Structure formats: structure tokens, C-alpha cells
Amino acid sequence: MRVIIQHYNPQWPASFAVLKASLQEALHSVPILEIAHVGSTSVSGLAAKPILDVDVIVTATSVPLAIAALVKSGYIYNGTGGIPDRHALRMQNQDPAVNLYVCVENCLALRNHLAVRDLLRKDEKLREEYSAVKLQLAEREWDGIMGYVEAKNPILGKILARAGFGEVELADIEKVNVKAT
């Protein structure tokens, strides 16, 4: 399989705004802290898969309520994928496609998402380096998405180290971004 990477699309923030309004409606009875646009589509100028990554940030006690509300609105719950405090959901035939996560406030997965986004928004050189890596990796054939994710570990480690993540946190993040053998 090939991973499709596109140059930055200025429509992505508007698509997120529409999605955020829809999510706020679906979650109207759930105490949420924030709905955050994360991932590469949230960084102006960054090449990305044409998939919006969105974190619904809640307290630990609100996780079941948020998941139930999102499932009721048509999302399919896909579990944690072995990533603590990050719950993945998808909806069939969304355009653009969306990776939706319910994240517990301050969990490592959320801090990872926000740190990468925030640093790449500020650091043009690092943003260009990450774009180049992603575009280069898109030229390869992969057995599945996790091979591509694993191949990004060195550049993501560099970004997260620059954002202040320590060795233990970096090792924990890398561990979940490795293709199962």
C-alpha cells in the first residue's frame, strides 16, 4: 500500500471548524474541556495525509459519556489500540476522513499530539524537514500503515525531544508506534 501525502490544503481548518460544530452538538450533554485540531492537517504549510486528526479532551470520568455520545451520533468505537487514555473512533464515509480520539486531559498521547502541533506551527525549519520525510516515505510501498508510522519515529522523536519530552516518555511513544511483528 502507499500512504497518500498531500501538500498543505488551506481548506483543512474550515473542514475542522465544521466538524468541531458537529462534535459540539453530539457532545452537548458531555462535559468536555476542548475539541482540538491536531495532527499534520492542523499545521499550516505541512504536508499531510488528507485525514483530520481531532482530540476530544475530557476528564477521566467523562470518557464513557463522550464515547457513548459519539457512538450514538454514528461513530464506531475502535478501542485504545494499546495507548493509555486515548480512545479511537471513526465514522464511515466521512469527507474528509477523520481520526477522532477521546483523550483524558494531560495524558501522554494528548501531550504528544499538542506538542508536535505546537512546535511545528512555530518552527518552519523543523516543519519543512518533517514534510520532506513524509513526502519521501509516501514514495514507498508499505505492508500497512504501521510500517509508515514506525518509519516516522526518528523525526517524531527529534520533534518531541525538542519540545521537552524526556527519554522515558519518548520510549513510551515510540513503543506504540512500532509495527507488530
PDB file of C-alpha atoms in Angstrom:
ATOM      1  CA  MET A   1       0.000   0.000   0.000  1.00  0.00           C
ATOM      2  CA  ARG A   2       1.035   3.574  -0.497  1.00  0.00           C
ATOM      3  CA  VAL A   3       0.368   6.309   2.004  1.00  0.00           C
ATOM      4  CA  ILE A   4      -1.150   9.359   0.343  1.00  0.00           C
ATOM      5  CA  ILE A   5       0.535  12.571   1.448  1.00  0.00           C
ATOM      6  CA  GLN A   6      -0.661  15.899   0.074  1.00  0.00           C
ATOM      7  CA  HIS A   7       0.831  19.340   0.265  1.00  0.00           C
ATOM      8  CA  TYR A   8      -0.966  21.525   2.801  1.00  0.00           C
ATOM      9  CA  ASN A   9      -4.588  22.235   1.886  1.00  0.00           C
ATOM     10  CA  PRO A  10      -5.848  25.617   3.174  1.00  0.00           C
ATOM     11  CA  GLN A  11      -9.371  24.102   3.329  1.00  0.00           C
ATOM     12  CA  TRP A  12      -8.416  21.845   6.273  1.00  0.00           C
ATOM     13  CA  PRO A  13      -9.045  24.475   9.011  1.00  0.00           C
ATOM     14  CA  ALA A  14     -12.518  25.188   7.593  1.00  0.00           C
ATOM     15  CA  SER A  15     -13.259  21.463   7.458  1.00  0.00           C
ATOM     16  CA  PHE A  16     -12.199  21.214  11.093  1.00  0.00           C
ATOM     17  CA  ALA A  17     -14.480  24.116  12.065  1.00  0.00           C
ATOM     18  CA  VAL A  18     -17.492  22.343  10.523  1.00  0.00           C
ATOM     19  CA  LEU A  19     -16.519  19.082  12.211  1.00  0.00           C
ATOM     20  CA  LYS A  20     -15.999  20.813  15.566  1.00  0.00           C
ATOM     21  CA  ALA A  21     -19.507  22.282  15.433  1.00  0.00           C
ATOM     22  CA  SER A  22     -20.917  18.829  14.673  1.00  0.00           C
ATOM     23  CA  LEU A  23     -18.952  17.299  17.546  1.00  0.00           C
ATOM     24  CA  GLN A  24     -20.080  20.015  19.952  1.00  0.00           C
ATOM     25  CA  GLU A  25     -23.663  19.202  19.041  1.00  0.00           C
ATOM     26  CA  ALA A  26     -23.119  15.455  19.501  1.00  0.00           C
ATOM     27  CA  LEU A  27     -21.372  16.067  22.830  1.00  0.00           C
ATOM     28  CA  HIS A  28     -23.757  18.757  24.114  1.00  0.00           C
ATOM     29  CA  SER A  29     -24.555  16.789  27.292  1.00  0.00           C
ATOM     30  CA  VAL A  30     -20.946  15.765  27.995  1.00  0.00           C
ATOM     31  CA  PRO A  31     -18.562  17.960  29.984  1.00  0.00           C
ATOM     32  CA  ILE A  32     -15.716  18.383  27.500  1.00  0.00           C
ATOM     33  CA  LEU A  33     -12.641  20.505  28.079  1.00  0.00           C
ATOM     34  CA  GLU A  34     -11.731  21.143  24.447  1.00  0.00           C
ATOM     35  CA  ILE A  35     -12.017  19.867  20.904  1.00  0.00           C
ATOM     36  CA  ALA A  36      -8.550  20.238  19.398  1.00  0.00           C
ATOM     37  CA  HIS A  37      -7.413  20.002  15.787  1.00  0.00           C
ATOM     38  CA  VAL A  38      -4.150  18.055  15.962  1.00  0.00           C
ATOM     39  CA  GLY A  39      -2.036  16.112  13.502  1.00  0.00           C
ATOM     40  CA  SER A  40      -0.459  17.388  10.336  1.00  0.00           C
ATOM     41  CA  THR A  41      -3.618  18.927   8.859  1.00  0.00           C
ATOM     42  CA  SER A  42      -3.613  21.365  11.805  1.00  0.00           C
ATOM     43  CA  VAL A  43      -0.228  22.841  10.842  1.00  0.00           C
ATOM     44  CA  SER A  44      -0.226  25.416   8.056  1.00  0.00           C
ATOM     45  CA  GLY A  45       2.344  24.531   5.407  1.00  0.00           C
ATOM     46  CA  LEU A  46       2.828  20.913   6.494  1.00  0.00           C
ATOM     47  CA  ALA A  47       2.331  18.037   4.075  1.00  0.00           C
ATOM     48  CA  ALA A  48      -0.212  15.560   5.432  1.00  0.00           C
ATOM     49  CA  LYS A  49      -2.429  12.593   4.845  1.00  0.00           C
ATOM     50  CA  PRO A  50      -5.809  14.132   3.921  1.00  0.00           C
ATOM     51  CA  ILE A  51      -7.279  12.963   7.237  1.00  0.00           C
ATOM     52  CA  LEU A  52      -8.254  15.324  10.052  1.00  0.00           C
ATOM     53  CA  ASP A  53      -6.951  14.263  13.472  1.00  0.00           C
ATOM     54  CA  VAL A  54      -9.136  15.559  16.281  1.00  0.00           C
ATOM     55  CA  ASP A  55      -8.803  15.151  20.042  1.00  0.00           C
ATOM     56  CA  VAL A  56     -11.864  15.494  22.255  1.00  0.00           C
ATOM     57  CA  ILE A  57     -10.302  16.307  25.606  1.00  0.00           C
ATOM     58  CA  VAL A  58     -12.178  15.222  28.730  1.00  0.00           C
ATOM     59  CA  THR A  59     -11.596  14.247  32.343  1.00  0.00           C
ATOM     60  CA  ALA A  60     -11.203  10.519  33.029  1.00  0.00           C
ATOM     61  CA  THR A  61     -14.717  10.331  34.471  1.00  0.00           C
ATOM     62  CA  SER A  62     -16.225  11.756  31.261  1.00  0.00           C
ATOM     63  CA  VAL A  63     -14.632   9.242  28.880  1.00  0.00           C
ATOM     64  CA  PRO A  64     -17.572   6.772  28.884  1.00  0.00           C
ATOM     65  CA  LEU A  65     -20.076   9.594  28.393  1.00  0.00           C
ATOM     66  CA  ALA A  66     -18.117  11.047  25.464  1.00  0.00           C
ATOM     67  CA  ILE A  67     -17.716   7.667  23.773  1.00  0.00           C
ATOM     68  CA  ALA A  68     -21.423   6.860  24.218  1.00  0.00           C
ATOM     69  CA  ALA A  69     -22.480  10.222  22.765  1.00  0.00           C
ATOM     70  CA  LEU A  70     -20.184   9.834  19.776  1.00  0.00           C
ATOM     71  CA  VAL A  71     -21.320   6.256  19.100  1.00  0.00           C
ATOM     72  CA  LYS A  72     -24.933   7.463  19.279  1.00  0.00           C
ATOM     73  CA  SER A  73     -24.096  10.073  16.622  1.00  0.00           C
ATOM     74  CA  GLY A  74     -22.687   7.451  14.221  1.00  0.00           C
ATOM     75  CA  TYR A  75     -19.061   6.937  15.191  1.00  0.00           C
ATOM     76  CA  ILE A  76     -17.629   3.447  15.596  1.00  0.00           C
ATOM     77  CA  TYR A  77     -15.552   2.858  18.721  1.00  0.00           C
ATOM     78  CA  ASN A  78     -12.199   1.203  17.972  1.00  0.00           C
ATOM     79  CA  GLY A  79     -10.698   0.970  21.469  1.00  0.00           C
ATOM     80  CA  THR A  80      -7.380   2.300  22.710  1.00  0.00           C
ATOM     81  CA  GLY A  81      -5.050   0.383  20.411  1.00  0.00           C
ATOM     82  CA  GLY A  82      -2.828  -0.126  23.440  1.00  0.00           C
ATOM     83  CA  ILE A  83      -2.416   3.607  24.001  1.00  0.00           C
ATOM     84  CA  PRO A  84      -3.436   4.555  27.551  1.00  0.00           C
ATOM     85  CA  ASP A  85      -6.175   7.170  27.938  1.00  0.00           C
ATOM     86  CA  ARG A  86      -6.683   7.614  24.169  1.00  0.00           C
ATOM     87  CA  HIS A  87      -9.844   6.140  22.664  1.00  0.00           C
ATOM     88  CA  ALA A  88     -10.149   5.980  18.874  1.00  0.00           C
ATOM     89  CA  LEU A  89     -13.348   6.386  16.880  1.00  0.00           C
ATOM     90  CA  ARG A  90     -14.119   6.512  13.162  1.00  0.00           C
ATOM     91  CA  MET A  91     -17.162   7.237  11.043  1.00  0.00           C
ATOM     92  CA  GLN A  92     -17.641   5.549   7.703  1.00  0.00           C
ATOM     93  CA  ASN A  93     -17.595   7.712   4.577  1.00  0.00           C
ATOM     94  CA  GLN A  94     -16.629  10.994   6.249  1.00  0.00           C
ATOM     95  CA  ASP A  95     -15.264  13.594   3.846  1.00  0.00           C
ATOM     96  CA  PRO A  96     -12.647  14.497   4.696  1.00  0.00           C
ATOM     97  CA  ALA A  97     -11.787  11.374   6.654  1.00  0.00           C
ATOM     98  CA  VAL A  98     -11.344  11.858  10.398  1.00  0.00           C
ATOM     99  CA  ASN A  99      -9.316  10.125  13.095  1.00  0.00           C
ATOM    100  CA  LEU A 100     -11.235  11.044  16.227  1.00  0.00           C
ATOM    101  CA  TYR A 101      -9.776  10.472  19.674  1.00  0.00           C
ATOM    102  CA  VAL A 102     -11.298  10.912  23.100  1.00  0.00           C
ATOM    103  CA  CYS A 103      -8.303  11.777  25.278  1.00  0.00           C
ATOM    104  CA  VAL A 104      -8.006  12.139  29.014  1.00  0.00           C
ATOM    105  CA  GLU A 105      -6.626  15.556  29.926  1.00  0.00           C
ATOM    106  CA  ASN A 106      -2.833  15.607  30.308  1.00  0.00           C
ATOM    107  CA  CYS A 107      -2.346  12.010  29.098  1.00  0.00           C
ATOM    108  CA  LEU A 108       0.835  11.230  27.175  1.00  0.00           C
ATOM    109  CA  ALA A 109      -0.954  10.727  23.838  1.00  0.00           C
ATOM    110  CA  LEU A 110      -2.610  14.130  24.115  1.00  0.00           C
ATOM    111  CA  ARG A 111       0.595  15.869  25.185  1.00  0.00           C
ATOM    112  CA  ASN A 112       2.320  14.193  22.211  1.00  0.00           C
ATOM    113  CA  HIS A 113      -0.333  15.453  19.757  1.00  0.00           C
ATOM    114  CA  LEU A 114      -0.319  19.003  21.123  1.00  0.00           C
ATOM    115  CA  ALA A 115       3.480  19.265  21.392  1.00  0.00           C
ATOM    116  CA  VAL A 116       4.071  18.152  17.800  1.00  0.00           C
ATOM    117  CA  ARG A 117       1.382  20.521  16.514  1.00  0.00           C
ATOM    118  CA  ASP A 118       2.520  23.495  18.556  1.00  0.00           C
ATOM    119  CA  LEU A 119       6.227  23.118  17.806  1.00  0.00           C
ATOM    120  CA  LEU A 120       5.701  22.594  14.077  1.00  0.00           C
ATOM    121  CA  ARG A 121       3.484  25.673  13.920  1.00  0.00           C
ATOM    122  CA  LYS A 122       6.381  27.731  15.306  1.00  0.00           C
ATOM    123  CA  ASP A 123       9.462  26.077  13.772  1.00  0.00           C
ATOM    124  CA  GLU A 124       9.495  26.450   9.989  1.00  0.00           C
ATOM    125  CA  LYS A 125      12.751  24.548   9.512  1.00  0.00           C
ATOM    126  CA  LEU A 126      11.545  21.551  11.504  1.00  0.00           C
ATOM    127  CA  ARG A 127       8.154  21.696   9.740  1.00  0.00           C
ATOM    128  CA  GLU A 128       9.897  21.580   6.354  1.00  0.00           C
ATOM    129  CA  GLU A 129      12.106  18.683   7.499  1.00  0.00           C
ATOM    130  CA  TYR A 130       9.072  16.702   8.690  1.00  0.00           C
ATOM    131  CA  SER A 131       7.216  17.422   5.418  1.00  0.00           C
ATOM    132  CA  ALA A 132      10.195  16.197   3.404  1.00  0.00           C
ATOM    133  CA  VAL A 133      10.398  12.967   5.401  1.00  0.00           C
ATOM    134  CA  LYS A 134       6.680  12.310   4.965  1.00  0.00           C
ATOM    135  CA  LEU A 135       6.767  13.003   1.225  1.00  0.00           C
ATOM    136  CA  GLN A 136       9.792  10.708   0.859  1.00  0.00           C
ATOM    137  CA  LEU A 137       8.088   7.926   2.830  1.00  0.00           C
ATOM    138  CA  ALA A 138       4.980   8.285   0.646  1.00  0.00           C
ATOM    139  CA  GLU A 139       7.058   7.076  -2.300  1.00  0.00           C
ATOM    140  CA  ARG A 140       7.491   3.641  -0.704  1.00  0.00           C
ATOM    141  CA  GLU A 141       5.238   0.598  -0.647  1.00  0.00           C
ATOM    142  CA  TRP A 142       4.119  -0.451   2.854  1.00  0.00           C
ATOM    143  CA  ASP A 143       2.571  -3.641   4.230  1.00  0.00           C
ATOM    144  CA  GLY A 144       0.241  -1.429   6.249  1.00  0.00           C
ATOM    145  CA  ILE A 145       0.008   1.966   7.914  1.00  0.00           C
ATOM    146  CA  MET A 146       2.068   0.938  10.943  1.00  0.00           C
ATOM    147  CA  GLY A 147       5.208   0.485   8.827  1.00  0.00           C
ATOM    148  CA  TYR A 148       4.867   4.096   7.721  1.00  0.00           C
ATOM    149  CA  VAL A 149       4.178   5.245  11.303  1.00  0.00           C
ATOM    150  CA  GLU A 150       7.236   3.380  12.565  1.00  0.00           C
ATOM    151  CA  ALA A 151       9.414   4.911   9.831  1.00  0.00           C
ATOM    152  CA  LYS A 152       8.490   8.370  11.167  1.00  0.00           C
ATOM    153  CA  ASN A 153       9.775   7.563  14.672  1.00  0.00           C
ATOM    154  CA  PRO A 154      13.206   9.222  14.237  1.00  0.00           C
ATOM    155  CA  ILE A 155      11.810  12.578  13.100  1.00  0.00           C
ATOM    156  CA  LEU A 156       8.974  12.490  15.634  1.00  0.00           C
ATOM    157  CA  GLY A 157      11.480  11.665  18.359  1.00  0.00           C
ATOM    158  CA  LYS A 158      13.507  14.690  17.313  1.00  0.00           C
ATOM    159  CA  ILE A 159      10.416  16.926  17.387  1.00  0.00           C
ATOM    160  CA  LEU A 160       9.263  15.662  20.778  1.00  0.00           C
ATOM    161  CA  ALA A 161      12.751  15.902  22.301  1.00  0.00           C
ATOM    162  CA  ARG A 162      12.933  19.491  21.126  1.00  0.00           C
ATOM    163  CA  ALA A 163       9.504  20.042  22.705  1.00  0.00           C
ATOM    164  CA  GLY A 164      10.921  18.886  26.050  1.00  0.00           C
ATOM    165  CA  PHE A 165       9.855  15.245  26.281  1.00  0.00           C
ATOM    166  CA  GLY A 166      12.178  13.066  28.346  1.00  0.00           C
ATOM    167  CA  GLU A 167      13.687   9.698  27.478  1.00  0.00           C
ATOM    168  CA  VAL A 168      11.012   7.654  29.262  1.00  0.00           C
ATOM    169  CA  GLU A 169       8.166   9.493  27.518  1.00  0.00           C
ATOM    170  CA  LEU A 170       9.922   9.228  24.147  1.00  0.00           C
ATOM    171  CA  ALA A 171      10.410   5.485  24.655  1.00  0.00           C
ATOM    172  CA  ASP A 172       6.742   5.046  25.595  1.00  0.00           C
ATOM    173  CA  ILE A 173       5.610   6.924  22.490  1.00  0.00           C
ATOM    174  CA  GLU A 174       7.985   5.037  20.205  1.00  0.00           C
ATOM    175  CA  LYS A 175       6.814   1.717  21.655  1.00  0.00           C
ATOM    176  CA  VAL A 176       3.227   2.261  20.459  1.00  0.00           C
ATOM    177  CA  ASN A 177       4.424   3.499  17.066  1.00  0.00           C
ATOM    178  CA  VAL A 178       6.116   0.211  16.162  1.00  0.00           C
ATOM    179  CA  LYS A 179       4.707  -2.304  13.723  1.00  0.00           C
ATOM    180  CA  ALA A 180       3.683  -5.562  15.414  1.00  0.00           C
ATOM    181  CA  THR A 181       5.736  -8.482  14.188  1.00  0.00           C
TER     182      THR A 181
END
